[in-house]
């Protein structure tokens, strides 16, 4: 798909520029326009999510080529199966769940992915200010504290934390993406994660945790 390849190259060359906003049109409107054959709508969706998917992928592997291939595969499949798709309730959830499934399948094929019970670093938490807009809230030392505390959690806990607070997916979406029983299970696991983080960051609870959670719930 030469068009998607060009889009990816253009997106990489514009990495220092402002990320194009998808807010001008609702995601549903863009999705419907894409289903009707609009290349411009597909382009806007791609530009809005390609870098976000890349950052999410980096938390599974440092193999950037594999991540880029998985992103391309997501959009190739969108184009190939467009006539079979309906209106997505959440474009973000559709893209993230498709990307995660494709990337993990690729990692397993290359024998570079190990389930969380066998390898606690299957999902590595990153604090990326460009992606999460944390620069104004936390200094470098505080970001390192957050990252180190998060990476002492299990892989599953780290991913739930990331998907809920930094990617803003719903409990129901996270349960479906991670093949958990239901939203209540995700909520319970998340409460345990927050308790652990509260303990680990207790010396800085007033200053650091307040900044983290103000960012989380306002984002």
Coordinates of C-alpha atoms in Angstrom, one line a residue:
X1 CA 0.0 0.0 0.0
X2 CA 2.1 2.9 -1.2
X3 CA -0.3 5.5 0.2
X4 CA 0.0 4.2 3.7
X5 CA 3.8 4.0 3.4
X6 CA 3.9 7.6 2.3
X7 CA 1.7 8.6 5.2
X8 CA 4.1 6.9 7.6
X9 CA 7.1 8.6 6.1
X10 CA 5.4 11.9 6.2
X11 CA 4.4 11.3 9.9
X12 CA 8.0 10.5 10.9
X13 CA 9.3 13.6 9.1
X14 CA 6.8 15.8 11.0
X15 CA 7.6 14.4 14.5
X16 CA 8.8 17.7 15.7
X17 CA 5.7 19.5 14.5
X18 CA 2.3 19.7 16.2
X19 CA 0.4 16.4 16.0
X20 CA -2.6 16.9 13.7
X21 CA -5.8 17.1 15.8
X22 CA -8.6 14.7 15.3
X23 CA -10.9 17.1 17.3
X24 CA -12.0 19.0 14.2
X25 CA -14.3 16.1 13.4
X26 CA -15.6 13.5 15.8
X27 CA -13.9 10.1 15.5
X28 CA -17.3 8.6 14.5
X29 CA -17.7 11.1 11.6
X30 CA -14.2 10.3 10.4
X31 CA -14.8 6.6 10.7
X32 CA -18.0 6.8 8.7
X33 CA -16.3 8.9 6.1
X34 CA -13.5 6.3 5.9
X35 CA -16.1 3.5 5.5
X36 CA -17.6 5.5 2.6
X37 CA -14.2 5.6 0.9
X38 CA -12.6 8.9 2.1
X39 CA -8.8 8.7 1.9
X40 CA -8.7 12.0 3.7
X41 CA -10.5 10.5 6.7
X42 CA -8.2 7.5 6.8
X43 CA -5.2 9.9 6.7
X44 CA -6.5 11.9 9.7
X45 CA -7.1 8.8 11.7
X46 CA -3.6 7.5 10.8
X47 CA -1.9 10.8 11.6
X48 CA -3.8 11.0 15.0
X49 CA -2.8 7.5 16.1
X50 CA 0.3 6.3 14.4
X51 CA 2.7 7.8 17.0
X52 CA 0.5 6.8 19.9
X53 CA 0.5 3.2 18.7
X54 CA 4.3 3.4 18.3
X55 CA 4.7 4.6 21.9
X56 CA 2.4 1.9 23.1
X57 CA 4.3 -0.7 21.1
X58 CA 7.7 0.4 22.6
X59 CA 6.4 -0.8 26.0
X60 CA 6.3 -4.4 24.7
X61 CA 9.5 -4.4 22.6
X62 CA 12.5 -2.3 21.6
X63 CA 12.2 -3.7 18.1
X64 CA 11.1 -0.6 16.2
X65 CA 10.8 -2.3 12.9
X66 CA 8.4 -4.8 14.3
X67 CA 6.3 -2.1 15.8
X68 CA 6.2 -0.1 12.6
X69 CA 5.2 -3.3 10.7
X70 CA 2.4 -3.9 13.2
X71 CA 1.1 -0.4 12.7
X72 CA 1.1 -0.8 9.0
X73 CA -0.7 -4.1 9.3
X74 CA -3.5 -2.5 11.3
X75 CA -4.2 0.0 8.6
X76 CA -3.7 -2.5 5.8
X77 CA -6.4 -4.6 7.4
X78 CA -8.7 -1.6 7.8
X79 CA -8.5 -0.9 4.1
X80 CA -8.7 -4.6 3.1
X81 CA -11.8 -5.3 5.3
X82 CA -13.5 -1.9 5.0
X83 CA -16.6 -3.4 3.5
X84 CA -17.0 -5.7 6.4
X85 CA -16.6 -3.1 9.1
X86 CA -19.4 -1.3 11.0
X87 CA -19.4 1.9 12.9
X88 CA -16.8 1.6 15.7
X89 CA -18.0 2.6 19.2
X90 CA -14.5 3.7 19.9
X91 CA -12.0 4.2 17.1
X92 CA -9.2 4.3 19.7
X93 CA -10.2 1.0 21.2
X94 CA -10.5 -0.7 17.9
X95 CA -7.0 0.5 16.8
X96 CA -5.3 -0.3 20.1
X97 CA -6.8 -3.7 20.4
X98 CA -6.0 -4.6 16.8
X99 CA -2.5 -3.3 17.1
X100 CA -1.9 -5.2 20.4
X101 CA -3.1 -8.4 18.9
X102 CA -1.0 -8.1 15.8
X103 CA 2.2 -7.0 17.6
X104 CA 2.0 -9.8 20.2
X105 CA 1.4 -12.4 17.5
X106 CA 4.5 -11.1 15.7
X107 CA 6.6 -11.1 18.9
X108 CA 5.5 -14.7 19.7
X109 CA 6.5 -15.8 16.2
X110 CA 9.9 -14.3 16.8
X111 CA 10.1 -15.8 20.2
X112 CA 10.7 -12.4 21.8
X113 CA 7.5 -12.3 23.8
X114 CA 7.1 -14.2 27.0
X115 CA 3.8 -14.3 29.0
X116 CA 3.8 -12.2 32.2
X117 CA 3.8 -15.2 34.5
X118 CA 7.2 -16.2 33.0
X119 CA 8.7 -12.8 32.4
X120 CA 7.9 -9.7 34.5
X121 CA 9.2 -7.4 31.9
X122 CA 6.8 -8.4 29.1
X123 CA 5.3 -4.9 29.3
X124 CA 7.8 -2.1 30.3
X125 CA 6.3 1.2 31.6
X126 CA 7.7 4.3 29.9
X127 CA 7.3 7.9 31.0
X128 CA 7.3 9.7 27.6
X129 CA 6.6 13.4 28.1
X130 CA 6.0 13.9 24.3
X131 CA 3.3 11.3 24.4
X132 CA 1.8 11.9 27.8
X133 CA 2.3 15.6 28.1
X134 CA 3.8 15.2 31.6
X135 CA 6.7 17.7 31.1
X136 CA 4.8 20.6 32.8
X137 CA 3.8 18.5 35.8
X138 CA 6.9 16.4 36.7
X139 CA 10.6 17.1 36.6
X140 CA 13.1 14.6 35.4
X141 CA 13.8 13.1 38.8
X142 CA 10.1 12.7 39.6
X143 CA 9.5 11.0 36.2
X144 CA 12.2 8.5 37.0
X145 CA 10.6 7.8 40.3
X146 CA 7.2 7.2 38.6
X147 CA 8.8 4.9 36.0
X148 CA 10.8 2.9 38.6
X149 CA 7.8 2.5 40.8
X150 CA 5.6 1.4 38.0
X151 CA 8.1 -1.1 36.6
X152 CA 8.2 -2.9 40.0
X153 CA 4.6 -3.9 39.3
X154 CA 3.7 -7.0 37.4
X155 CA 3.5 -6.8 33.6
X156 CA -0.3 -7.0 33.7
X157 CA -0.6 -4.4 36.4
X158 CA 1.7 -2.0 34.4
X159 CA -0.4 -2.4 31.2
X160 CA -3.7 -1.9 33.1
X161 CA -2.3 1.3 34.6
X162 CA -1.1 2.5 31.2
X163 CA -4.4 1.8 29.4
X164 CA -6.6 3.3 32.0
X165 CA -4.8 6.4 33.1
X166 CA -2.6 7.3 30.2
X167 CA -4.6 6.0 27.3
X168 CA -7.9 6.7 29.0
X169 CA -9.6 3.4 27.9
X170 CA -12.7 2.3 29.9
X171 CA -12.7 -0.6 32.3
X172 CA -14.9 -2.5 29.9
X173 CA -12.5 -1.9 27.0
X174 CA -9.5 -2.9 29.1
X175 CA -11.2 -6.1 30.2
X176 CA -12.0 -7.0 26.6
X177 CA -8.5 -6.1 25.3
X178 CA -6.7 -8.1 28.0
X179 CA -9.2 -11.0 28.1
X180 CA -10.2 -10.4 31.7
X181 CA -13.5 -11.4 33.2
X182 CA -15.3 -8.1 33.3
X183 CA -14.9 -4.4 34.2
X184 CA -15.1 -5.1 37.9
X185 CA -12.0 -7.3 37.7
X186 CA -10.1 -4.5 36.0
X187 CA -11.3 -2.0 38.7
X188 CA -10.2 -4.3 41.5
X189 CA -6.8 -4.9 40.0
X190 CA -6.4 -1.1 39.4
X191 CA -7.2 -0.3 43.1
X192 CA -4.5 -2.8 44.1
X193 CA -2.0 -1.1 41.7
X194 CA -2.7 2.3 43.1
X195 CA -2.3 1.1 46.7
X196 CA 1.1 -0.4 45.7
X197 CA 2.2 2.9 44.0
X198 CA 1.0 4.9 47.0
X199 CA 3.2 2.8 49.3
X200 CA 6.2 3.0 47.0
X201 CA 6.0 6.7 46.5
X202 CA 4.9 7.5 50.1
X203 CA 7.9 9.8 50.9
X204 CA 6.7 12.1 48.1
X205 CA 2.9 11.4 48.5
X206 CA 1.8 15.0 48.9
X207 CA 3.8 16.5 46.1
X208 CA 4.4 13.7 43.6
X209 CA 1.2 11.7 43.9
X210 CA -1.0 14.8 43.8
X211 CA 0.7 15.8 40.5
X212 CA 0.4 12.4 39.0
X213 CA -3.3 11.9 39.8
X214 CA -4.2 15.5 38.9
X215 CA -2.7 14.7 35.5
X216 CA -4.4 11.3 35.3
X217 CA -7.9 12.5 36.0
X218 CA -7.7 15.7 34.0
X219 CA -6.3 14.1 30.9

